Amino acid sequence: MEYLYAILPWVLIFGIFWFFLIRPQQKQKKEHQNMLDNLAIGDKIVTIGGIKGKIIKINDNNIRIRVSSNVDIDFIKNAISRVEEKNSGKKEEITEKNENDK
């Protein structure tokens, strides 16, 4: 019985840490992964570095965003922080400045 009283506070501390720290972090990670999986061409995004742009091309793990009229930057998907505006569904033709992408 004495061992139960010695272990019980540690179990409670672990339960509190799990409830307030671990569980919300796992939920946030799952939401971020869901957001990355649902990226589409035409979405306006913000990278973790603060660069804003519009998605013009999506590969397996790479995304090309247009930040200005003649400036395109390639990023990995995990570098996307948030989506500011989803593509409205209207068909837009985004012209590629370099047709010979690898």
mmCIF file with all atom_site columns, C-alpha atoms in Angstrom:
data_model
loop_
_atom_site.group_PDB
_atom_site.id
_atom_site.type_symbol
_atom_site.label_atom_id
_atom_site.label_alt_id
_atom_site.label_comp_id
_atom_site.label_asym_id
_atom_site.label_entity_id
_atom_site.label_seq_id
_atom_site.pdbx_PDB_ins_code
_atom_site.Cartn_x
_atom_site.Cartn_y
_atom_site.Cartn_z
_atom_site.occupancy
_atom_site.B_iso_or_equiv
_atom_site.pdbx_formal_charge
_atom_site.auth_seq_id
_atom_site.auth_comp_id
_atom_site.auth_asym_id
_atom_site.auth_atom_id
_atom_site.pdbx_PDB_model_num
ATOM 1   C CA . MET A 1 1   ? 0.000   0.000  0.000   1.00 0.00 ? 1   MET A CA 1
ATOM 2   C CA . GLU A 1 2   ? 2.909   2.320  0.703   1.00 0.00 ? 2   GLU A CA 1
ATOM 3   C CA . TYR A 1 3   ? 4.189   1.772  -2.836  1.00 0.00 ? 3   TYR A CA 1
ATOM 4   C CA . LEU A 1 4   ? 0.829   2.839  -4.235  1.00 0.00 ? 4   LEU A CA 1
ATOM 5   C CA . TYR A 1 5   ? 1.035   6.139  -2.365  1.00 0.00 ? 5   TYR A CA 1
ATOM 6   C CA . ALA A 1 6   ? 4.595   6.637  -3.653  1.00 0.00 ? 6   ALA A CA 1
ATOM 7   C CA . ILE A 1 7   ? 3.655   5.971  -7.298  1.00 0.00 ? 7   ILE A CA 1
ATOM 8   C CA . LEU A 1 8   ? 0.303   7.783  -7.357  1.00 0.00 ? 8   LEU A CA 1
ATOM 9   C CA . PRO A 1 9   ? 1.746   11.358 -7.469  1.00 0.00 ? 9   PRO A CA 1
ATOM 10  C CA . TRP A 1 10  ? 3.980   10.410 -10.425 1.00 0.00 ? 10  TRP A CA 1
ATOM 11  C CA . VAL A 1 11  ? 1.045   8.921  -12.286 1.00 0.00 ? 11  VAL A CA 1
ATOM 12  C CA . LEU A 1 12  ? -0.968  12.092 -11.690 1.00 0.00 ? 12  LEU A CA 1
ATOM 13  C CA . ILE A 1 13  ? 1.909   14.302 -12.866 1.00 0.00 ? 13  ILE A CA 1
ATOM 14  C CA . PHE A 1 14  ? 2.294   12.258 -16.055 1.00 0.00 ? 14  PHE A CA 1
ATOM 15  C CA . GLY A 1 15  ? -1.479  12.416 -16.641 1.00 0.00 ? 15  GLY A CA 1
ATOM 16  C CA . ILE A 1 16  ? -1.487  16.201 -16.281 1.00 0.00 ? 16  ILE A CA 1
ATOM 17  C CA . PHE A 1 17  ? 1.477   16.572 -18.661 1.00 0.00 ? 17  PHE A CA 1
ATOM 18  C CA . TRP A 1 18  ? -0.192  14.312 -21.201 1.00 0.00 ? 18  TRP A CA 1
ATOM 19  C CA . PHE A 1 19  ? -3.505  16.161 -21.000 1.00 0.00 ? 19  PHE A CA 1
ATOM 20  C CA . PHE A 1 20  ? -2.099  19.699 -21.175 1.00 0.00 ? 20  PHE A CA 1
ATOM 21  C CA . LEU A 1 21  ? 1.072   19.296 -23.278 1.00 0.00 ? 21  LEU A CA 1
ATOM 22  C CA . ILE A 1 22  ? 1.331   16.112 -25.313 1.00 0.00 ? 22  ILE A CA 1
ATOM 23  C CA . ARG A 1 23  ? -2.266  15.736 -26.500 1.00 0.00 ? 23  ARG A CA 1
ATOM 24  C CA . PRO A 1 24  ? -2.673  19.329 -27.819 1.00 0.00 ? 24  PRO A CA 1
ATOM 25  C CA . GLN A 1 25  ? 0.681   19.122 -29.593 1.00 0.00 ? 25  GLN A CA 1
ATOM 26  C CA . GLN A 1 26  ? -0.338  15.885 -31.338 1.00 0.00 ? 26  GLN A CA 1
ATOM 27  C CA . LYS A 1 27  ? -3.654  17.465 -32.342 1.00 0.00 ? 27  LYS A CA 1
ATOM 28  C CA . GLN A 1 28  ? -1.906  20.534 -33.771 1.00 0.00 ? 28  GLN A CA 1
ATOM 29  C CA . LYS A 1 29  ? 0.556   18.355 -35.702 1.00 0.00 ? 29  LYS A CA 1
ATOM 30  C CA . LYS A 1 30  ? -2.331  16.337 -37.166 1.00 0.00 ? 30  LYS A CA 1
ATOM 31  C CA . GLU A 1 31  ? -4.170  19.519 -38.250 1.00 0.00 ? 31  GLU A CA 1
ATOM 32  C CA . HIS A 1 32  ? -1.001  20.893 -39.899 1.00 0.00 ? 32  HIS A CA 1
ATOM 33  C CA . GLN A 1 33  ? -0.458  17.623 -41.798 1.00 0.00 ? 33  GLN A CA 1
ATOM 34  C CA . ASN A 1 34  ? -4.106  17.692 -42.925 1.00 0.00 ? 34  ASN A CA 1
ATOM 35  C CA . MET A 1 35  ? -3.604  21.270 -44.169 1.00 0.00 ? 35  MET A CA 1
ATOM 36  C CA . LEU A 1 36  ? -0.490  20.209 -46.112 1.00 0.00 ? 36  LEU A CA 1
ATOM 37  C CA . ASP A 1 37  ? -2.326  17.270 -47.674 1.00 0.00 ? 37  ASP A CA 1
ATOM 38  C CA . ASN A 1 38  ? -5.150  19.552 -48.873 1.00 0.00 ? 38  ASN A CA 1
ATOM 39  C CA . LEU A 1 39  ? -2.989  22.204 -50.584 1.00 0.00 ? 39  LEU A CA 1
ATOM 40  C CA . ALA A 1 40  ? -4.094  23.032 -54.104 1.00 0.00 ? 40  ALA A CA 1
ATOM 41  C CA . ILE A 1 41  ? -2.838  25.132 -56.985 1.00 0.00 ? 41  ILE A CA 1
ATOM 42  C CA . GLY A 1 42  ? -4.033  28.711 -56.580 1.00 0.00 ? 42  GLY A CA 1
ATOM 43  C CA . ASP A 1 43  ? -4.004  28.743 -52.758 1.00 0.00 ? 43  ASP A CA 1
ATOM 44  C CA . LYS A 1 44  ? -2.380  31.782 -51.174 1.00 0.00 ? 44  LYS A CA 1
ATOM 45  C CA . ILE A 1 45  ? 0.038   30.656 -48.478 1.00 0.00 ? 45  ILE A CA 1
ATOM 46  C CA . VAL A 1 46  ? 2.591   31.910 -45.955 1.00 0.00 ? 46  VAL A CA 1
ATOM 47  C CA . THR A 1 47  ? 5.849   30.055 -45.346 1.00 0.00 ? 47  THR A CA 1
ATOM 48  C CA . ILE A 1 48  ? 7.520   29.613 -41.965 1.00 0.00 ? 48  ILE A CA 1
ATOM 49  C CA . GLY A 1 49  ? 9.987   32.307 -43.067 1.00 0.00 ? 49  GLY A CA 1
ATOM 50  C CA . GLY A 1 50  ? 7.164   34.784 -43.652 1.00 0.00 ? 50  GLY A CA 1
ATOM 51  C CA . ILE A 1 51  ? 7.163   34.720 -47.460 1.00 0.00 ? 51  ILE A CA 1
ATOM 52  C CA . LYS A 1 52  ? 3.704   35.111 -48.953 1.00 0.00 ? 52  LYS A CA 1
ATOM 53  C CA . GLY A 1 53  ? 2.835   33.710 -52.335 1.00 0.00 ? 53  GLY A CA 1
ATOM 54  C CA . LYS A 1 54  ? 0.460   31.753 -54.521 1.00 0.00 ? 54  LYS A CA 1
ATOM 55  C CA . ILE A 1 55  ? 0.946   28.049 -55.270 1.00 0.00 ? 55  ILE A CA 1
ATOM 56  C CA . ILE A 1 56  ? 1.565   27.452 -58.958 1.00 0.00 ? 56  ILE A CA 1
ATOM 57  C CA . LYS A 1 57  ? 2.944   23.899 -58.933 1.00 0.00 ? 57  LYS A CA 1
ATOM 58  C CA . ILE A 1 58  ? 2.820   20.941 -56.544 1.00 0.00 ? 58  ILE A CA 1
ATOM 59  C CA . ASN A 1 59  ? 5.101   17.900 -56.755 1.00 0.00 ? 59  ASN A CA 1
ATOM 60  C CA . ASP A 1 60  ? 5.447   15.062 -54.253 1.00 0.00 ? 60  ASP A CA 1
ATOM 61  C CA . ASN A 1 61  ? 7.264   16.994 -51.548 1.00 0.00 ? 61  ASN A CA 1
ATOM 62  C CA . ASN A 1 62  ? 7.984   20.284 -53.329 1.00 0.00 ? 62  ASN A CA 1
ATOM 63  C CA . ILE A 1 63  ? 5.825   23.320 -53.909 1.00 0.00 ? 63  ILE A CA 1
ATOM 64  C CA . ARG A 1 64  ? 6.514   26.236 -56.240 1.00 0.00 ? 64  ARG A CA 1
ATOM 65  C CA . ILE A 1 65  ? 5.031   29.547 -55.205 1.00 0.00 ? 65  ILE A CA 1
ATOM 66  C CA . ARG A 1 66  ? 4.864   32.795 -57.128 1.00 0.00 ? 66  ARG A CA 1
ATOM 67  C CA . VAL A 1 67  ? 5.789   35.758 -54.955 1.00 0.00 ? 67  VAL A CA 1
ATOM 68  C CA . SER A 1 68  ? 5.871   38.375 -57.712 1.00 0.00 ? 68  SER A CA 1
ATOM 69  C CA . SER A 1 69  ? 5.124   38.592 -61.411 1.00 0.00 ? 69  SER A CA 1
ATOM 70  C CA . ASN A 1 70  ? 8.471   37.092 -62.473 1.00 0.00 ? 70  ASN A CA 1
ATOM 71  C CA . VAL A 1 71  ? 9.636   35.467 -59.238 1.00 0.00 ? 71  VAL A CA 1
ATOM 72  C CA . ASP A 1 72  ? 8.952   31.808 -58.401 1.00 0.00 ? 72  ASP A CA 1
ATOM 73  C CA . ILE A 1 73  ? 10.432  30.021 -55.381 1.00 0.00 ? 73  ILE A CA 1
ATOM 74  C CA . ASP A 1 74  ? 10.535  26.297 -54.639 1.00 0.00 ? 74  ASP A CA 1
ATOM 75  C CA . PHE A 1 75  ? 9.857   25.077 -51.092 1.00 0.00 ? 75  PHE A CA 1
ATOM 76  C CA . ILE A 1 76  ? 9.356   21.754 -49.414 1.00 0.00 ? 76  ILE A CA 1
ATOM 77  C CA . LYS A 1 77  ? 5.810   21.186 -48.151 1.00 0.00 ? 77  LYS A CA 1
ATOM 78  C CA . ASN A 1 78  ? 6.821   21.283 -44.495 1.00 0.00 ? 78  ASN A CA 1
ATOM 79  C CA . ALA A 1 79  ? 7.959   24.894 -44.944 1.00 0.00 ? 79  ALA A CA 1
ATOM 80  C CA . ILE A 1 80  ? 4.332   26.021 -45.383 1.00 0.00 ? 80  ILE A CA 1
ATOM 81  C CA . SER A 1 81  ? 3.052   27.637 -42.215 1.00 0.00 ? 81  SER A CA 1
ATOM 82  C CA . ARG A 1 82  ? -0.546  28.423 -43.099 1.00 0.00 ? 82  ARG A CA 1
ATOM 83  C CA . VAL A 1 83  ? -3.019  28.944 -45.913 1.00 0.00 ? 83  VAL A CA 1
ATOM 84  C CA . GLU A 1 84  ? -4.299  32.505 -46.078 1.00 0.00 ? 84  GLU A CA 1
ATOM 85  C CA . GLU A 1 85  ? -6.834  32.002 -48.844 1.00 0.00 ? 85  GLU A CA 1
ATOM 86  C CA . LYS A 1 86  ? -8.030  28.813 -50.493 1.00 0.00 ? 86  LYS A CA 1
ATOM 87  C CA . ASN A 1 87  ? -8.465  28.708 -54.249 1.00 0.00 ? 87  ASN A CA 1
ATOM 88  C CA . SER A 1 88  ? -11.970 29.979 -54.963 1.00 0.00 ? 88  SER A CA 1
ATOM 89  C CA . GLY A 1 89  ? -12.648 27.179 -57.436 1.00 0.00 ? 89  GLY A CA 1
ATOM 90  C CA . LYS A 1 90  ? -12.586 29.294 -60.573 1.00 0.00 ? 90  LYS A CA 1
ATOM 91  C CA . LYS A 1 91  ? -10.232 28.041 -63.243 1.00 0.00 ? 91  LYS A CA 1
ATOM 92  C CA . GLU A 1 92  ? -7.171  30.193 -63.492 1.00 0.00 ? 92  GLU A CA 1
ATOM 93  C CA . GLU A 1 93  ? -4.424  29.711 -65.978 1.00 0.00 ? 93  GLU A CA 1
ATOM 94  C CA . ILE A 1 94  ? -1.105  30.190 -64.311 1.00 0.00 ? 94  ILE A CA 1
ATOM 95  C CA . THR A 1 95  ? 1.644   30.637 -66.825 1.00 0.00 ? 95  THR A CA 1
ATOM 96  C CA . GLU A 1 96  ? 4.933   28.991 -66.034 1.00 0.00 ? 96  GLU A CA 1
ATOM 97  C CA . LYS A 1 97  ? 7.945   31.115 -66.854 1.00 0.00 ? 97  LYS A CA 1
ATOM 98  C CA . ASN A 1 98  ? 10.083  27.987 -67.261 1.00 0.00 ? 98  ASN A CA 1
ATOM 99  C CA . GLU A 1 99  ? 8.429   25.128 -69.107 1.00 0.00 ? 99  GLU A CA 1
ATOM 100 C CA . ASN A 1 100 ? 11.461  22.850 -68.757 1.00 0.00 ? 100 ASN A CA 1
ATOM 101 C CA . ASP A 1 101 ? 11.058  22.023 -65.047 1.00 0.00 ? 101 ASP A CA 1
ATOM 102 C CA . LYS A 1 102 ? 12.876  18.994 -63.804 1.00 0.00 ? 102 LYS A CA 1
#
